[in-house]
Amino acid sequence: MKVTRRAPLAVILVLLLGTMLLAAETEYTVVKGDTLWEIAKAYDVDWKEIAELNGITDEYALQVGTVLKIPAAYTEISVMIPNIDHDIPAVICIPEGDGPFPIVVMLHGTGSDKSEAGGGYLLAAPALAEAGIASVRFDFIGNGESTADYIDYNFTSAVDDTNIAFAYAASLPRIDGHRAGIMGWSQGGTIALLAAGQNP
C-alpha cells in the first residue's frame, strides 16, 4: 500500500467527516420556489432519475413539503478479497463519474466491523463519495462477516489485510491509488498508523 502525503486531502478528510455527513442525505424536502432541475443540479443527478424514483409525472408541479428520494451519487460493491489463508469481506464505495478518484481506507476498532460502531462508516463512505473520494472498508480477521478465527487476529494480520484491501481497491479502473488516505477508529487508528508507517 502506498500512502501519499497530500495536505489538501488530509484537510478535506478532516473537514468532510465533520461537515459533509449531512450532504450525503438521500432525501430532500421541497420548499417554495424549488424546481426539479435545480434540485437535480444541487445533487449532481439527472432530473429524470429523481422524477422516475419518486413517480413524478408532471415535473412542473412540485408540491411544497414533498419529501423526494434522491438517487445515490455513488455505487457500493461488496466483495470478498482473497488473502493467503482467508478472505477479507469488504465494501468499496465509488463516486459516480469517470474518475479516477482518490481513495480512503477505513479501519474499524476492536470488536466492531466494517460499518464501525454506530454505523459511522456507513455515513462517512457516502459523504466522501459525495466529495469525489472513493473508500474501502473491510472486516478484520474474526470480526463482522470474516469467517477466519479471531484467535488469528493481531497487528501483523491487520496491517496485512489493510495492505491487501487497499491494493485490491486501488487496482480498480476508476480508483487512483496514488492519491490515498487512511483512517481508523480506536484500534483501527493504531493499525492505520502502522500501515502508513510501512508505506510512506
mmCIF file of C-alpha atoms in Angstrom:
data_model
loop_
_atom_site.group_PDB
_atom_site.id
_atom_site.type_symbol
_atom_site.label_atom_id
_atom_site.label_comp_id
_atom_site.label_asym_id
_atom_site.label_seq_id
_atom_site.Cartn_x
_atom_site.Cartn_y
_atom_site.Cartn_z
ATOM 1 C CA MET A 1 0.000 0.000 0.000
ATOM 2 C CA LYS A 2 1.400 3.360 -0.945
ATOM 3 C CA VAL A 3 0.082 6.257 1.093
ATOM 4 C CA THR A 4 0.753 9.631 -0.483
ATOM 5 C CA ARG A 5 1.020 12.527 1.932
ATOM 6 C CA ARG A 6 -1.013 15.368 0.496
ATOM 7 C CA ALA A 7 -2.063 18.123 2.827
ATOM 8 C CA PRO A 8 -5.133 19.115 0.797
ATOM 9 C CA LEU A 9 -6.587 15.587 1.008
ATOM 10 C CA ALA A 10 -5.881 15.383 4.734
ATOM 11 C CA VAL A 11 -7.580 18.722 5.301
ATOM 12 C CA ILE A 12 -10.515 17.672 3.150
ATOM 13 C CA LEU A 13 -10.933 14.460 5.145
ATOM 14 C CA VAL A 14 -11.000 16.249 8.472
ATOM 15 C CA LEU A 15 -13.474 18.837 7.225
ATOM 16 C CA LEU A 16 -15.657 16.389 5.352
ATOM 17 C CA LEU A 17 -16.045 13.961 8.178
ATOM 18 C CA GLY A 18 -17.121 16.812 10.410
ATOM 19 C CA THR A 19 -19.394 18.643 7.992
ATOM 20 C CA MET A 20 -20.247 16.584 4.918
ATOM 21 C CA LEU A 21 -22.278 13.867 6.634
ATOM 22 C CA LEU A 22 -25.406 15.923 6.014
ATOM 23 C CA ALA A 23 -24.563 16.287 2.341
ATOM 24 C CA ALA A 24 -24.879 12.525 1.876
ATOM 25 C CA GLU A 25 -28.589 12.516 2.694
ATOM 26 C CA THR A 26 -30.758 10.755 0.132
ATOM 27 C CA GLU A 27 -33.960 12.712 0.801
ATOM 28 C CA TYR A 28 -34.891 16.318 0.115
ATOM 29 C CA THR A 29 -37.971 18.275 1.230
ATOM 30 C CA VAL A 30 -39.341 20.618 -1.436
ATOM 31 C CA VAL A 31 -39.539 24.297 -0.430
ATOM 32 C CA LYS A 32 -41.291 27.188 -2.175
ATOM 33 C CA GLY A 33 -39.588 28.140 -5.426
ATOM 34 C CA ASP A 34 -37.831 24.783 -5.952
ATOM 35 C CA THR A 35 -37.726 23.261 -9.398
ATOM 36 C CA LEU A 36 -36.874 19.684 -10.212
ATOM 37 C CA TRP A 37 -33.960 20.899 -12.340
ATOM 38 C CA GLU A 38 -32.428 22.963 -9.520
ATOM 39 C CA ILE A 39 -32.746 20.072 -7.077
ATOM 40 C CA ALA A 40 -31.157 17.682 -9.580
ATOM 41 C CA LYS A 41 -28.306 20.115 -10.219
ATOM 42 C CA ALA A 42 -27.672 20.534 -6.481
ATOM 43 C CA TYR A 43 -27.323 16.756 -6.074
ATOM 44 C CA ASP A 44 -25.478 16.300 -9.392
ATOM 45 C CA VAL A 45 -28.027 13.826 -10.755
ATOM 46 C CA ASP A 46 -30.290 13.803 -13.807
ATOM 47 C CA TRP A 47 -33.713 15.310 -13.065
ATOM 48 C CA LYS A 48 -35.346 12.397 -14.904
ATOM 49 C CA GLU A 49 -33.851 9.971 -12.359
ATOM 50 C CA ILE A 50 -35.428 11.937 -9.492
ATOM 51 C CA ALA A 51 -38.757 12.069 -11.343
ATOM 52 C CA GLU A 52 -38.746 8.327 -12.038
ATOM 53 C CA LEU A 53 -37.679 7.379 -8.500
ATOM 54 C CA ASN A 54 -40.471 9.491 -6.997
ATOM 55 C CA GLY A 55 -43.221 8.738 -9.525
ATOM 56 C CA ILE A 56 -43.367 12.356 -10.697
ATOM 57 C CA THR A 57 -45.349 12.610 -13.934
ATOM 58 C CA ASP A 58 -45.589 16.411 -14.096
ATOM 59 C CA GLU A 59 -42.146 17.911 -13.489
ATOM 60 C CA TYR A 60 -43.671 21.392 -13.290
ATOM 61 C CA ALA A 61 -45.965 20.598 -10.340
ATOM 62 C CA LEU A 62 -43.745 20.066 -7.286
ATOM 63 C CA GLN A 63 -45.674 20.403 -4.038
ATOM 64 C CA VAL A 64 -44.050 22.290 -1.138
ATOM 65 C CA GLY A 65 -43.318 19.855 1.696
ATOM 66 C CA THR A 66 -42.992 16.813 -0.561
ATOM 67 C CA VAL A 67 -40.095 14.592 0.512
ATOM 68 C CA LEU A 68 -38.169 13.488 -2.567
ATOM 69 C CA LYS A 69 -35.861 10.491 -2.679
ATOM 70 C CA ILE A 70 -32.576 11.438 -4.335
ATOM 71 C CA PRO A 71 -30.633 8.737 -6.241
ATOM 72 C CA ALA A 72 -27.279 7.952 -4.699
ATOM 73 C CA ALA A 73 -24.299 9.619 -6.326
ATOM 74 C CA TYR A 74 -22.146 6.571 -5.659
ATOM 75 C CA THR A 75 -22.029 2.800 -6.062
ATOM 76 C CA GLU A 76 -21.171 0.340 -3.289
ATOM 77 C CA ILE A 77 -19.683 -3.016 -4.197
ATOM 78 C CA SER A 78 -19.486 -5.883 -1.684
ATOM 79 C CA VAL A 79 -16.535 -8.167 -2.383
ATOM 80 C CA MET A 80 -14.534 -10.976 -0.803
ATOM 81 C CA ILE A 81 -10.866 -10.143 -1.285
ATOM 82 C CA PRO A 82 -8.614 -13.206 -1.254
ATOM 83 C CA ASN A 83 -5.708 -13.342 1.179
ATOM 84 C CA ILE A 84 -3.347 -16.306 1.602
ATOM 85 C CA ASP A 85 -5.378 -18.230 4.199
ATOM 86 C CA HIS A 86 -8.652 -16.291 4.436
ATOM 87 C CA ASP A 87 -10.942 -13.982 2.527
ATOM 88 C CA ILE A 88 -11.457 -10.344 3.514
ATOM 89 C CA PRO A 89 -15.103 -9.184 3.422
ATOM 90 C CA ALA A 90 -15.067 -5.627 2.077
ATOM 91 C CA VAL A 91 -17.255 -2.853 0.710
ATOM 92 C CA ILE A 92 -15.885 -0.430 -1.871
ATOM 93 C CA CYS A 93 -17.742 2.852 -2.318
ATOM 94 C CA ILE A 94 -17.068 4.605 -5.640
ATOM 95 C CA PRO A 95 -18.437 8.019 -6.648
ATOM 96 C CA GLU A 96 -20.413 8.288 -9.872
ATOM 97 C CA GLY A 97 -18.356 9.614 -12.756
ATOM 98 C CA ASP A 98 -15.302 8.692 -14.748
ATOM 99 C CA GLY A 99 -12.656 9.247 -12.084
ATOM 100 C CA PRO A 100 -10.027 8.341 -11.334
ATOM 101 C CA PHE A 101 -10.916 9.075 -7.711
ATOM 102 C CA PRO A 102 -8.661 9.286 -4.659
ATOM 103 C CA ILE A 103 -9.352 6.593 -2.075
ATOM 104 C CA VAL A 104 -9.531 6.318 1.695
ATOM 105 C CA VAL A 105 -9.076 3.033 3.571
ATOM 106 C CA MET A 106 -11.381 2.863 6.630
ATOM 107 C CA LEU A 107 -10.314 0.678 9.558
ATOM 108 C CA HIS A 108 -12.695 -0.348 12.334
ATOM 109 C CA GLY A 109 -11.975 -0.695 16.035
ATOM 110 C CA THR A 110 -11.750 -3.771 18.243
ATOM 111 C CA GLY A 111 -14.875 -5.925 18.310
ATOM 112 C CA SER A 112 -16.586 -3.835 15.648
ATOM 113 C CA ASP A 113 -16.941 -4.414 11.921
ATOM 114 C CA LYS A 114 -16.574 -2.611 8.607
ATOM 115 C CA SER A 115 -19.623 -0.445 9.368
ATOM 116 C CA GLU A 116 -17.939 0.785 12.598
ATOM 117 C CA ALA A 117 -19.686 1.339 15.910
ATOM 118 C CA GLY A 118 -22.995 3.109 15.446
ATOM 119 C CA GLY A 119 -22.689 2.779 11.666
ATOM 120 C CA GLY A 120 -20.156 5.606 11.447
ATOM 121 C CA TYR A 121 -18.549 4.340 8.258
ATOM 122 C CA LEU A 122 -21.989 3.830 6.690
ATOM 123 C CA LEU A 123 -22.284 7.614 6.937
ATOM 124 C CA ALA A 124 -18.665 8.507 6.177
ATOM 125 C CA ALA A 125 -18.361 6.484 2.939
ATOM 126 C CA PRO A 126 -21.273 8.231 1.163
ATOM 127 C CA ALA A 127 -20.094 11.610 2.487
ATOM 128 C CA LEU A 128 -16.655 11.011 0.993
ATOM 129 C CA ALA A 129 -18.234 9.809 -2.267
ATOM 130 C CA GLU A 130 -20.285 12.995 -2.464
ATOM 131 C CA ALA A 131 -16.952 14.850 -2.346
ATOM 132 C CA GLY A 132 -15.469 12.671 -5.103
ATOM 133 C CA ILE A 133 -13.459 10.354 -2.832
ATOM 134 C CA ALA A 134 -13.760 6.559 -3.009
ATOM 135 C CA SER A 135 -13.369 4.339 0.049
ATOM 136 C CA VAL A 136 -12.824 0.745 1.047
ATOM 137 C CA ARG A 137 -13.849 -0.673 4.416
ATOM 138 C CA PHE A 138 -13.437 -4.269 5.498
ATOM 139 C CA ASP A 139 -13.714 -6.715 8.394
ATOM 140 C CA PHE A 140 -10.540 -7.700 10.203
ATOM 141 C CA ILE A 141 -9.991 -11.396 10.961
ATOM 142 C CA GLY A 142 -12.717 -12.764 13.259
ATOM 143 C CA ASN A 143 -14.901 -9.649 13.026
ATOM 144 C CA GLY A 144 -18.129 -8.967 11.147
ATOM 145 C CA GLU A 145 -18.520 -11.279 8.163
ATOM 146 C CA SER A 146 -14.998 -12.689 8.425
ATOM 147 C CA THR A 147 -15.032 -16.479 8.618
ATOM 148 C CA ALA A 148 -11.474 -16.606 9.962
ATOM 149 C CA ASP A 149 -10.940 -17.311 13.670
ATOM 150 C CA TYR A 150 -10.424 -14.231 15.849
ATOM 151 C CA ILE A 151 -7.549 -16.022 17.607
ATOM 152 C CA ASP A 152 -5.524 -15.401 14.416
ATOM 153 C CA TYR A 153 -6.041 -11.622 14.622
ATOM 154 C CA ASN A 154 -3.037 -9.471 15.563
ATOM 155 C CA PHE A 155 -1.432 -6.223 14.435
ATOM 156 C CA THR A 156 0.569 -8.006 11.740
ATOM 157 C CA SER A 157 -2.504 -9.697 10.248
ATOM 158 C CA ALA A 158 -4.456 -6.425 10.444
ATOM 159 C CA VAL A 159 -1.763 -4.467 8.584
ATOM 160 C CA ASP A 160 -1.524 -7.272 6.017
ATOM 161 C CA ASP A 161 -5.298 -7.209 5.443
ATOM 162 C CA THR A 162 -5.143 -3.406 5.175
ATOM 163 C CA ASN A 163 -2.445 -3.561 2.503
ATOM 164 C CA ILE A 164 -4.284 -6.253 0.533
ATOM 165 C CA ALA A 165 -7.650 -4.460 0.707
ATOM 166 C CA PHE A 166 -6.010 -1.226 -0.435
ATOM 167 C CA ALA A 167 -4.155 -2.941 -3.304
ATOM 168 C CA TYR A 168 -7.373 -4.588 -4.482
ATOM 169 C CA ALA A 169 -9.375 -1.354 -4.412
ATOM 170 C CA ALA A 170 -6.533 0.664 -5.968
ATOM 171 C CA SER A 171 -6.413 -1.785 -8.891
ATOM 172 C CA LEU A 172 -9.957 -0.880 -9.952
ATOM 173 C CA PRO A 173 -10.172 1.261 -13.116
ATOM 174 C CA ARG A 174 -11.808 4.354 -11.569
ATOM 175 C CA ILE A 175 -9.538 4.457 -8.495
ATOM 176 C CA ASP A 176 -6.313 6.482 -8.306
ATOM 177 C CA GLY A 177 -4.158 4.557 -5.833
ATOM 178 C CA HIS A 178 -1.530 7.317 -5.926
ATOM 179 C CA ARG A 179 -3.920 9.654 -4.105
ATOM 180 C CA ALA A 180 -4.740 7.706 -0.968
ATOM 181 C CA GLY A 181 -5.562 8.249 2.657
ATOM 182 C CA ILE A 182 -6.196 6.017 5.626
ATOM 183 C CA MET A 183 -8.357 6.457 8.698
ATOM 184 C CA GLY A 184 -9.169 4.333 11.690
ATOM 185 C CA TRP A 185 -11.307 4.335 14.787
ATOM 186 C CA SER A 186 -9.837 3.208 18.127
ATOM 187 C CA GLN A 187 -7.616 0.191 17.425
ATOM 188 C CA GLY A 188 -8.202 0.874 13.730
ATOM 189 C CA GLY A 189 -6.333 4.146 14.291
ATOM 190 C CA THR A 190 -3.335 2.208 15.568
ATOM 191 C CA ILE A 191 -3.477 -0.090 12.541
ATOM 192 C CA ALA A 192 -3.737 2.980 10.283
ATOM 193 C CA LEU A 193 -0.528 4.398 11.763
ATOM 194 C CA LEU A 194 1.288 1.066 11.418
ATOM 195 C CA ALA A 195 0.159 0.604 7.798
ATOM 196 C CA ALA A 196 1.028 4.200 6.884
ATOM 197 C CA GLY A 197 4.447 3.773 8.511
ATOM 198 C CA GLN A 198 5.161 0.805 6.254
ATOM 199 C CA ASN A 199 4.034 2.696 3.172
ATOM 200 C CA PRO A 200 5.359 6.278 3.289
#
